[in-house]
Amino acid sequence: PFTADDVVHTINYLIDPKSRLRFGRNWEWIKSIEKTGSHSVRITSKRPTPFALARIATSTPIFPKHVHATFAKSGEFGRAKPVGTGPYRAEYVDPSKGVKLVRYEGYVSPGPWSPKAAIKTILILPMPELQTQIAQMLTGGLDVILEAPKDQTEQLAQNPLINATTIKNTVYYYASVDAAGRSDQKALANIDVRKALFMAINRKALAVNVIAGGKQVELLDTPCTPSQIGCKATVSPVGFDPKAAKALLAKAGFPNGFDLDITSIPGSHELAEAIAGQLRVIGVKAKVSRATMGAYRKKQIGGKLQMLVSHFSSGGLPDASSVMSFYQAGPRDYWRDKEMKDLGNAGNSEMDQAAREAIYIKAFNRINQQALLLPIATHPAVLVHSADVVMPSISSLFVGVELNNISWKK
């Protein structure tokens, strides 16, 4: 059974430096945890943490102590025989066969946001090639494709037996540049150069022609989404103006442009190619390096990123605080901006909501004023699926949808 012992075990594992977690920063604010009853605990924080409950609620899975603690390598937990308390149980997890989920009849729904599963059995199949997925969809071998590109999505949706559903989440696209001069392209340390690059990018055209999601795709002035607490700016990013961009480049000493390497991560490659084309209009000789996540991390840590076109989910956190980690002098920090670091620290420890929002407004305004990062647009999850499948329109997950919110058409 699920008890306080599982919660204490999990939190202690998450805050232990020996666990060496990639996203360990998510819980670094926790000082300690103690059991106060069979189903109650007390968490003590190192400092005021306004997003604490949101972090616990949205991105802190609880591990069963009697299973998780037995693994010599904790990363092996769940790979073969997942254990949880959710609406489905995993019958098998196999690299070649995929994952088979069967509805757990004993699941107790906590509320309408997480109902009992409507579909009895779900198979998640390993099928990396998009063309194979499409062929299977057209012949009835698949019911759902996650995240097909915009053009294929629109083509498939013309079939009366296939629908495409756009699901709102906390994911957004952005472009950032090496303002700190960590890479070998030192021109980017010049604010006029950064503004010129951003002025050459037609965000509206990208939202309409490149990003899937139709009318659900929203242009952004902040590196967060409107649904997140504290996500507000009063200064907008520079507007699209290629003529003025050319003039700024000339003023900065680059009348003929310069070479620029754009790194993109999976899910952002097509967007990066479109941005490279827009930058070439002002004379910037941009090329796209389509990186795997591993290659991207290596370039990031090594100070090799000149421009990055990426997407960020905030881990599904309904709070704007997560983006402030970009500016805290870690591997992600390609700005080295002391004011941004100070604003982030202040906002992430301010418990008064109005005062906190005012701090974030200053931070997001500075991002736009200094052209440190260009928010582009939201990145809703787009699922192509059989017309017999009913999808929700919103999800607390940052990619995809909760499986127990999917149903068959009645």
Short mmCIF file of C-alpha atoms in Angstrom, two decimals:
data_model
loop_
_atom_site.label_atom_id
_atom_site.label_comp_id
_atom_site.label_asym_id
_atom_site.label_seq_id
_atom_site.Cartn_x
_atom_site.Cartn_y
_atom_site.Cartn_z
CA PRO A 1 0.00 0.00 0.00
CA PHE A 2 0.96 3.62 -0.59
CA THR A 3 2.07 5.22 2.70
CA ALA A 4 4.10 8.08 4.12
CA ASP A 5 7.14 5.79 4.13
CA ASP A 6 7.13 5.86 0.32
CA VAL A 7 6.98 9.67 0.30
CA VAL A 8 9.84 10.04 2.78
CA HIS A 9 11.96 7.54 0.86
CA THR A 10 11.30 9.30 -2.46
CA ILE A 11 12.04 12.83 -1.25
CA ASN A 12 15.24 11.73 0.49
CA TYR A 13 16.31 10.03 -2.73
CA LEU A 14 15.54 13.16 -4.79
CA ILE A 15 17.50 15.53 -2.55
CA ASP A 16 20.50 13.21 -2.05
CA PRO A 17 23.48 14.56 -4.08
CA LYS A 18 24.61 10.95 -4.58
CA SER A 19 21.52 10.32 -6.71
CA ARG A 20 23.07 12.53 -9.42
CA LEU A 21 19.74 13.43 -11.00
CA ARG A 22 19.68 15.48 -14.19
CA PHE A 23 16.88 17.65 -12.82
CA GLY A 24 17.92 17.54 -9.18
CA ARG A 25 17.59 21.33 -9.06
CA ASN A 26 13.81 20.83 -8.99
CA TRP A 27 14.04 19.70 -5.37
CA GLU A 28 17.16 21.50 -4.13
CA TRP A 29 14.94 23.84 -2.06
CA ILE A 30 13.98 20.96 0.26
CA LYS A 31 15.99 20.79 3.50
CA SER A 32 14.39 17.71 5.02
CA ILE A 33 11.29 15.52 5.28
CA GLU A 34 9.84 13.67 8.25
CA LYS A 35 6.97 11.25 8.71
CA THR A 36 4.19 12.57 10.96
CA GLY A 37 1.66 9.79 10.48
CA SER A 38 0.85 6.78 8.33
CA HIS A 39 -0.31 9.09 5.53
CA SER A 40 1.18 12.46 6.45
CA VAL A 41 4.61 14.07 6.22
CA ARG A 42 6.26 17.39 6.99
CA ILE A 43 8.61 18.97 4.45
CA THR A 44 10.99 21.71 5.63
CA SER A 45 12.37 24.06 2.99
CA LYS A 46 15.72 25.85 3.01
CA ARG A 47 14.04 29.18 2.22
CA PRO A 48 10.65 30.61 1.23
CA THR A 49 9.57 28.68 -1.88
CA PRO A 50 6.35 29.93 -3.50
CA PHE A 51 6.19 27.14 -6.08
CA ALA A 52 6.78 24.30 -3.58
CA LEU A 53 3.29 22.79 -3.68
CA ALA A 54 3.14 23.09 -7.47
CA ARG A 55 6.45 21.24 -7.78
CA ILE A 56 5.32 18.46 -5.46
CA ALA A 57 1.96 18.16 -7.22
CA THR A 58 3.05 18.20 -10.86
CA SER A 59 6.50 16.70 -11.16
CA THR A 60 7.30 14.61 -8.11
CA PRO A 61 6.45 10.94 -8.71
CA ILE A 62 6.46 8.84 -5.57
CA PHE A 63 8.42 5.58 -5.64
CA PRO A 64 7.36 2.49 -3.65
CA LYS A 65 10.05 2.11 -1.01
CA HIS A 66 9.82 -1.68 -0.83
CA VAL A 67 10.72 -1.91 -4.54
CA HIS A 68 12.81 1.18 -5.32
CA ALA A 69 15.16 0.70 -2.38
CA THR A 70 16.14 -2.77 -3.57
CA PHE A 71 17.81 -1.58 -6.77
CA ALA A 72 21.59 -1.21 -6.69
CA LYS A 73 21.16 1.23 -9.58
CA SER A 74 18.04 3.28 -8.94
CA GLY A 75 17.79 4.14 -12.64
CA GLU A 76 16.79 0.53 -13.32
CA PHE A 77 13.56 0.98 -11.37
CA GLY A 78 10.52 0.67 -13.60
CA ARG A 79 12.33 -0.40 -16.74
CA ALA A 80 11.00 -3.95 -16.72
CA LYS A 81 8.22 -4.09 -14.13
CA PRO A 82 6.82 -0.63 -13.34
CA VAL A 83 5.06 -0.26 -10.01
CA GLY A 84 2.65 2.57 -9.29
CA THR A 85 -0.81 3.62 -8.12
CA GLY A 86 -2.25 4.88 -11.41
CA PRO A 87 -5.24 3.94 -13.59
CA TYR A 88 -3.23 1.44 -15.66
CA ARG A 89 -0.84 -1.37 -14.80
CA ALA A 90 2.00 -2.33 -17.13
CA GLU A 91 1.67 -5.92 -18.29
CA TYR A 92 5.04 -5.71 -20.00
CA VAL A 93 7.77 -3.24 -20.99
CA ASP A 94 9.85 -4.62 -23.83
CA PRO A 95 12.29 -2.77 -26.14
CA SER A 96 11.09 -4.69 -29.20
CA LYS A 97 7.40 -5.19 -28.38
CA GLY A 98 6.77 -1.87 -26.66
CA VAL A 99 4.54 -1.35 -23.61
CA LYS A 100 1.23 -3.01 -22.86
CA LEU A 101 -1.02 -1.20 -20.38
CA VAL A 102 -4.15 -2.78 -18.93
CA ARG A 103 -6.78 -0.86 -17.03
CA TYR A 104 -6.46 -1.26 -13.26
CA GLU A 105 -9.98 -1.94 -12.01
CA GLY A 106 -9.07 -1.06 -8.43
CA TYR A 107 -8.00 2.51 -9.25
CA VAL A 108 -9.68 5.12 -7.04
CA SER A 109 -10.23 8.40 -8.91
CA PRO A 110 -9.17 11.48 -6.89
CA GLY A 111 -11.47 13.69 -9.00
CA PRO A 112 -12.72 14.43 -12.52
CA TRP A 113 -9.23 15.46 -13.66
CA SER A 114 -8.04 11.86 -13.28
CA PRO A 115 -10.94 9.47 -13.93
CA LYS A 116 -10.92 5.72 -14.14
CA ALA A 117 -9.60 4.61 -17.51
CA ALA A 118 -12.22 4.32 -20.26
CA ILE A 119 -10.08 2.17 -22.57
CA LYS A 120 -9.24 -1.30 -21.29
CA THR A 121 -5.97 -1.99 -23.13
CA ILE A 122 -3.38 0.37 -24.63
CA LEU A 123 -0.37 -0.76 -26.64
CA ILE A 124 2.51 1.70 -27.05
CA LEU A 125 4.59 0.52 -30.00
CA PRO A 126 8.23 1.27 -30.89
CA MET A 127 7.93 2.75 -34.39
CA PRO A 128 10.54 5.47 -34.98
CA GLU A 129 9.91 6.08 -38.69
CA LEU A 130 7.13 8.59 -39.34
CA GLN A 131 6.27 7.10 -42.73
CA THR A 132 5.73 3.72 -41.08
CA GLN A 133 3.47 5.34 -38.51
CA ILE A 134 1.44 7.03 -41.24
CA ALA A 135 1.10 3.81 -43.23
CA GLN A 136 -0.09 1.99 -40.12
CA MET A 137 -2.57 4.76 -39.35
CA LEU A 138 -4.02 4.63 -42.86
CA THR A 139 -4.44 0.85 -42.72
CA GLY A 140 -5.88 0.70 -39.21
CA GLY A 141 -2.76 -0.59 -37.48
CA LEU A 142 -2.45 2.50 -35.28
CA ASP A 143 -5.04 4.58 -33.47
CA VAL A 144 -2.81 7.48 -32.39
CA ILE A 145 0.34 9.22 -33.65
CA LEU A 146 2.03 11.63 -31.26
CA GLU A 147 3.50 14.83 -32.71
CA ALA A 148 3.42 14.45 -36.49
CA PRO A 149 4.89 17.45 -38.39
CA LYS A 150 2.50 20.18 -39.50
CA ASP A 151 2.24 19.23 -43.19
CA GLN A 152 1.63 15.52 -42.52
CA THR A 153 -0.87 16.37 -39.79
CA GLU A 154 -2.89 18.57 -42.12
CA GLN A 155 -2.81 16.00 -44.92
CA LEU A 156 -3.91 13.14 -42.66
CA ALA A 157 -6.70 15.22 -41.11
CA GLN A 158 -8.32 15.52 -44.54
CA ASN A 159 -9.15 11.82 -44.32
CA PRO A 160 -12.70 11.47 -42.87
CA LEU A 161 -11.55 8.51 -40.77
CA ILE A 162 -8.76 10.52 -39.12
CA ASN A 163 -8.82 13.52 -36.78
CA ALA A 164 -6.12 15.79 -35.36
CA THR A 165 -6.50 17.16 -31.84
CA THR A 166 -4.46 20.06 -30.48
CA ILE A 167 -3.88 19.93 -26.72
CA LYS A 168 -2.82 22.94 -24.67
CA ASN A 169 0.17 22.54 -22.35
CA THR A 170 3.12 24.54 -20.95
CA VAL A 171 5.56 23.96 -23.83
CA TYR A 172 6.89 26.83 -25.98
CA TYR A 173 9.46 27.44 -28.70
CA TYR A 174 12.27 29.95 -28.35
CA ALA A 175 15.55 31.07 -29.89
CA SER A 176 18.49 32.13 -27.74
CA VAL A 177 21.97 33.40 -28.49
CA ASP A 178 25.35 33.36 -26.79
CA ALA A 179 25.33 36.84 -25.28
CA ALA A 180 28.07 35.87 -22.82
CA GLY A 181 30.65 35.08 -25.49
CA ARG A 182 31.15 31.47 -24.43
CA SER A 183 31.28 30.23 -28.04
CA ASP A 184 33.67 31.25 -30.80
CA GLN A 185 31.12 33.62 -32.37
CA LYS A 186 31.89 36.77 -30.39
CA ALA A 187 29.63 38.98 -32.51
CA LEU A 188 26.70 37.76 -30.42
CA ALA A 189 27.94 39.66 -27.37
CA ASN A 190 26.91 42.86 -29.19
CA ILE A 191 23.34 43.84 -28.33
CA ASP A 192 22.81 45.39 -31.78
CA VAL A 193 23.72 42.06 -33.39
CA ARG A 194 21.33 40.18 -31.14
CA LYS A 195 18.51 42.62 -31.87
CA ALA A 196 19.23 42.38 -35.59
CA LEU A 197 18.96 38.60 -35.50
CA PHE A 198 15.67 38.71 -33.64
CA MET A 199 14.29 41.44 -35.92
CA ALA A 200 14.93 39.17 -38.91
CA ILE A 201 12.75 36.42 -37.43
CA ASN A 202 9.11 36.55 -38.52
CA ARG A 203 7.45 34.86 -35.57
CA LYS A 204 3.95 35.17 -36.97
CA ALA A 205 4.93 33.43 -40.20
CA LEU A 206 6.59 30.65 -38.20
CA ALA A 207 3.47 30.18 -36.06
CA VAL A 208 1.23 29.97 -39.12
CA ASN A 209 3.41 28.02 -41.54
CA VAL A 210 5.78 25.85 -39.49
CA ILE A 211 4.38 25.09 -36.04
CA ALA A 212 1.58 22.53 -35.87
CA GLY A 213 -1.52 23.38 -33.87
CA GLY A 214 -3.45 25.88 -35.97
CA LYS A 215 -5.29 28.54 -33.98
CA GLN A 216 -4.08 27.03 -30.70
CA VAL A 217 -0.55 28.29 -31.46
CA GLU A 218 -0.07 31.60 -29.65
CA LEU A 219 2.72 34.13 -30.14
CA LEU A 220 4.56 34.85 -26.89
CA ASP A 221 6.30 37.88 -25.39
CA THR A 222 7.69 35.85 -22.49
CA PRO A 223 9.65 32.58 -22.12
CA CYS A 224 6.65 30.93 -20.47
CA THR A 225 2.97 30.40 -21.31
CA PRO A 226 -0.06 32.46 -20.18
CA SER A 227 -1.31 29.60 -17.99
CA GLN A 228 1.77 29.81 -15.75
CA ILE A 229 1.74 31.93 -12.61
CA GLY A 230 3.89 35.07 -12.93
CA CYS A 231 4.18 34.89 -16.73
CA LYS A 232 3.89 38.53 -17.73
CA ALA A 233 5.94 41.28 -19.40
CA THR A 234 5.22 44.91 -20.22
CA VAL A 235 7.97 45.18 -22.84
CA SER A 236 7.62 43.15 -26.04
CA PRO A 237 10.46 41.56 -28.02
CA VAL A 238 11.78 43.52 -31.01
CA GLY A 239 9.40 43.36 -33.95
CA PHE A 240 9.95 41.81 -37.37
CA ASP A 241 11.82 44.35 -39.52
CA PRO A 242 14.51 42.91 -41.84
CA LYS A 243 15.42 46.33 -43.24
CA ALA A 244 16.16 47.71 -39.78
CA ALA A 245 17.95 44.47 -38.94
CA LYS A 246 20.37 44.99 -41.83
CA ALA A 247 21.02 48.54 -40.67
CA LEU A 248 21.79 47.34 -37.14
CA LEU A 249 24.23 44.74 -38.46
CA ALA A 250 26.01 47.42 -40.46
CA LYS A 251 26.13 49.69 -37.41
CA ALA A 252 27.67 46.82 -35.41
CA GLY A 253 30.37 46.36 -38.07
CA PHE A 254 28.86 43.46 -40.00
CA PRO A 255 27.45 44.95 -43.22
CA ASN A 256 27.95 41.63 -45.00
CA GLY A 257 26.69 39.49 -42.15
CA PHE A 258 28.65 36.65 -40.56
CA ASP A 259 28.61 32.87 -40.18
CA LEU A 260 26.24 31.47 -37.58
CA ASP A 261 25.74 27.92 -36.34
CA ILE A 262 22.20 27.18 -35.14
CA THR A 263 21.80 24.14 -32.92
CA SER A 264 18.35 22.54 -32.80
CA ILE A 265 17.07 19.69 -30.67
CA PRO A 266 14.58 16.98 -31.71
CA GLY A 267 11.18 18.56 -32.23
CA SER A 268 12.69 21.91 -33.28
CA HIS A 269 14.64 20.99 -36.43
CA GLU A 270 12.07 22.26 -38.97
CA LEU A 271 11.62 25.50 -37.03
CA ALA A 272 15.39 26.03 -36.96
CA GLU A 273 15.62 25.52 -40.73
CA ALA A 274 12.90 28.13 -41.27
CA ILE A 275 14.68 30.61 -38.97
CA ALA A 276 17.98 30.01 -40.78
CA GLY A 277 16.24 30.94 -44.03
CA GLN A 278 14.92 34.17 -42.53
CA LEU A 279 18.37 35.10 -41.21
CA ARG A 280 19.96 34.60 -44.62
CA VAL A 281 17.74 37.41 -45.91
CA ILE A 282 19.77 39.90 -43.83
CA GLY A 283 23.10 38.39 -44.87
CA VAL A 284 23.70 36.07 -41.93
CA LYS A 285 25.07 32.80 -43.27
CA ALA A 286 23.21 30.48 -40.94
CA LYS A 287 23.49 26.70 -40.98
CA VAL A 288 21.54 24.29 -38.79
CA SER A 289 23.17 21.57 -36.71
CA ARG A 290 20.44 19.00 -36.03
CA ALA A 291 21.57 17.62 -32.70
CA THR A 292 20.40 14.66 -30.69
CA MET A 293 19.76 15.44 -27.03
CA GLY A 294 23.11 13.89 -26.14
CA ALA A 295 24.99 15.96 -28.72
CA TYR A 296 23.13 19.11 -27.65
CA ARG A 297 24.08 18.61 -23.99
CA LYS A 298 27.72 18.09 -24.96
CA LYS A 299 27.76 21.34 -26.97
CA GLN A 300 25.91 23.16 -24.19
CA ILE A 301 28.35 22.11 -21.47
CA GLY A 302 31.33 22.76 -23.72
CA GLY A 303 30.31 26.35 -24.51
CA LYS A 304 29.77 25.57 -28.20
CA LEU A 305 26.24 26.91 -28.67
CA GLN A 306 26.04 30.05 -30.81
CA MET A 307 22.29 30.12 -31.39
CA LEU A 308 19.87 27.57 -30.01
CA VAL A 309 16.38 26.91 -31.38
CA SER A 310 14.57 24.76 -28.89
CA HIS A 311 11.42 24.12 -26.93
CA PHE A 312 10.99 24.13 -23.16
CA SER A 313 8.27 22.53 -21.09
CA SER A 314 8.97 23.90 -17.60
CA GLY A 315 8.51 20.28 -16.59
CA GLY A 316 4.78 20.93 -16.67
CA LEU A 317 5.13 23.32 -13.72
CA PRO A 318 2.24 25.84 -13.73
CA ASP A 319 4.64 28.55 -12.62
CA ALA A 320 7.06 30.86 -14.44
CA SER A 321 9.89 30.23 -11.97
CA SER A 322 11.44 27.34 -13.87
CA VAL A 323 12.84 29.50 -16.70
CA MET A 324 14.88 31.46 -14.16
CA SER A 325 17.18 28.46 -13.85
CA PHE A 326 18.53 29.43 -17.30
CA TYR A 327 20.29 32.41 -15.74
CA GLN A 328 21.85 30.81 -12.65
CA ALA A 329 25.41 30.28 -13.96
CA GLY A 330 24.97 26.62 -14.86
CA PRO A 331 25.61 24.93 -18.24
CA ARG A 332 22.44 26.55 -19.65
CA ASP A 333 23.61 30.08 -18.88
CA TYR A 334 24.80 31.69 -22.12
CA TRP A 335 24.06 35.21 -20.83
CA ARG A 336 26.03 35.64 -17.55
CA ASP A 337 23.69 38.50 -16.65
CA LYS A 338 23.97 39.38 -12.96
CA GLU A 339 20.71 41.36 -12.95
CA MET A 340 18.82 38.36 -14.34
CA LYS A 341 20.41 36.08 -11.74
CA ASP A 342 19.44 38.44 -8.92
CA LEU A 343 15.88 38.87 -10.21
CA GLY A 344 15.51 35.12 -10.50
CA ASN A 345 16.68 34.55 -6.94
CA ALA A 346 14.37 37.29 -5.66
CA GLY A 347 11.30 36.08 -7.56
CA ASN A 348 11.84 32.45 -6.66
CA SER A 349 11.79 33.25 -2.93
CA GLU A 350 9.04 35.91 -2.78
CA MET A 351 5.85 34.58 -1.19
CA ASP A 352 3.68 37.63 -1.91
CA GLN A 353 2.12 36.96 -5.31
CA ALA A 354 1.83 40.59 -6.43
CA ALA A 355 5.40 41.40 -5.42
CA ARG A 356 6.60 38.24 -7.12
CA GLU A 357 4.83 39.08 -10.36
CA ALA A 358 6.42 42.54 -10.33
CA ILE A 359 9.87 40.93 -10.05
CA TYR A 360 9.18 38.59 -12.94
CA ILE A 361 7.92 41.47 -15.07
CA LYS A 362 11.30 43.17 -14.57
CA ALA A 363 13.10 39.96 -15.50
CA PHE A 364 11.06 39.26 -18.63
CA ASN A 365 11.29 42.91 -19.68
CA ARG A 366 15.07 42.72 -19.40
CA ILE A 367 15.17 39.59 -21.54
CA ASN A 368 13.37 41.51 -24.29
CA GLN A 369 15.27 44.78 -23.83
CA GLN A 370 18.66 43.08 -23.97
CA ALA A 371 17.62 40.56 -26.66
CA LEU A 372 18.86 37.68 -24.54
CA LEU A 373 16.23 35.24 -25.74
CA LEU A 374 13.38 35.42 -28.26
CA PRO A 375 10.12 33.76 -27.21
CA ILE A 376 8.45 32.50 -30.37
CA ALA A 377 5.17 30.70 -29.76
CA THR A 378 3.43 27.99 -27.80
CA HIS A 379 4.05 24.39 -28.80
CA PRO A 380 0.79 22.53 -28.16
CA ALA A 381 0.77 18.76 -28.41
CA VAL A 382 -0.83 17.66 -31.67
CA LEU A 383 -2.13 14.10 -31.82
CA VAL A 384 -3.26 12.51 -35.08
CA HIS A 385 -5.77 9.78 -34.30
CA SER A 386 -8.60 7.60 -35.51
CA ALA A 387 -11.96 9.33 -35.65
CA ASP A 388 -13.15 6.64 -33.24
CA VAL A 389 -10.87 8.06 -30.52
CA VAL A 390 -11.91 11.03 -28.35
CA MET A 391 -9.10 13.23 -27.00
CA PRO A 392 -9.24 15.97 -24.33
CA SER A 393 -8.37 19.56 -25.27
CA ILE A 394 -6.00 20.26 -22.37
CA SER A 395 -3.45 18.28 -20.43
CA SER A 396 -1.35 18.71 -17.30
CA LEU A 397 1.41 16.79 -19.05
CA PHE A 398 3.93 18.82 -21.03
CA VAL A 399 3.79 16.42 -23.96
CA GLY A 400 0.98 14.14 -24.99
CA VAL A 401 -2.04 13.42 -22.84
CA GLU A 402 -3.01 11.44 -19.74
CA LEU A 403 -4.07 8.07 -21.09
CA ASN A 404 -7.03 7.75 -18.74
CA ASN A 405 -8.52 10.88 -20.35
CA ILE A 406 -8.73 9.18 -23.75
CA SER A 407 -11.93 7.33 -24.67
CA TRP A 408 -13.68 5.61 -27.57
CA LYS A 409 -16.31 7.54 -29.48
CA LYS A 410 -19.78 6.51 -28.37
#
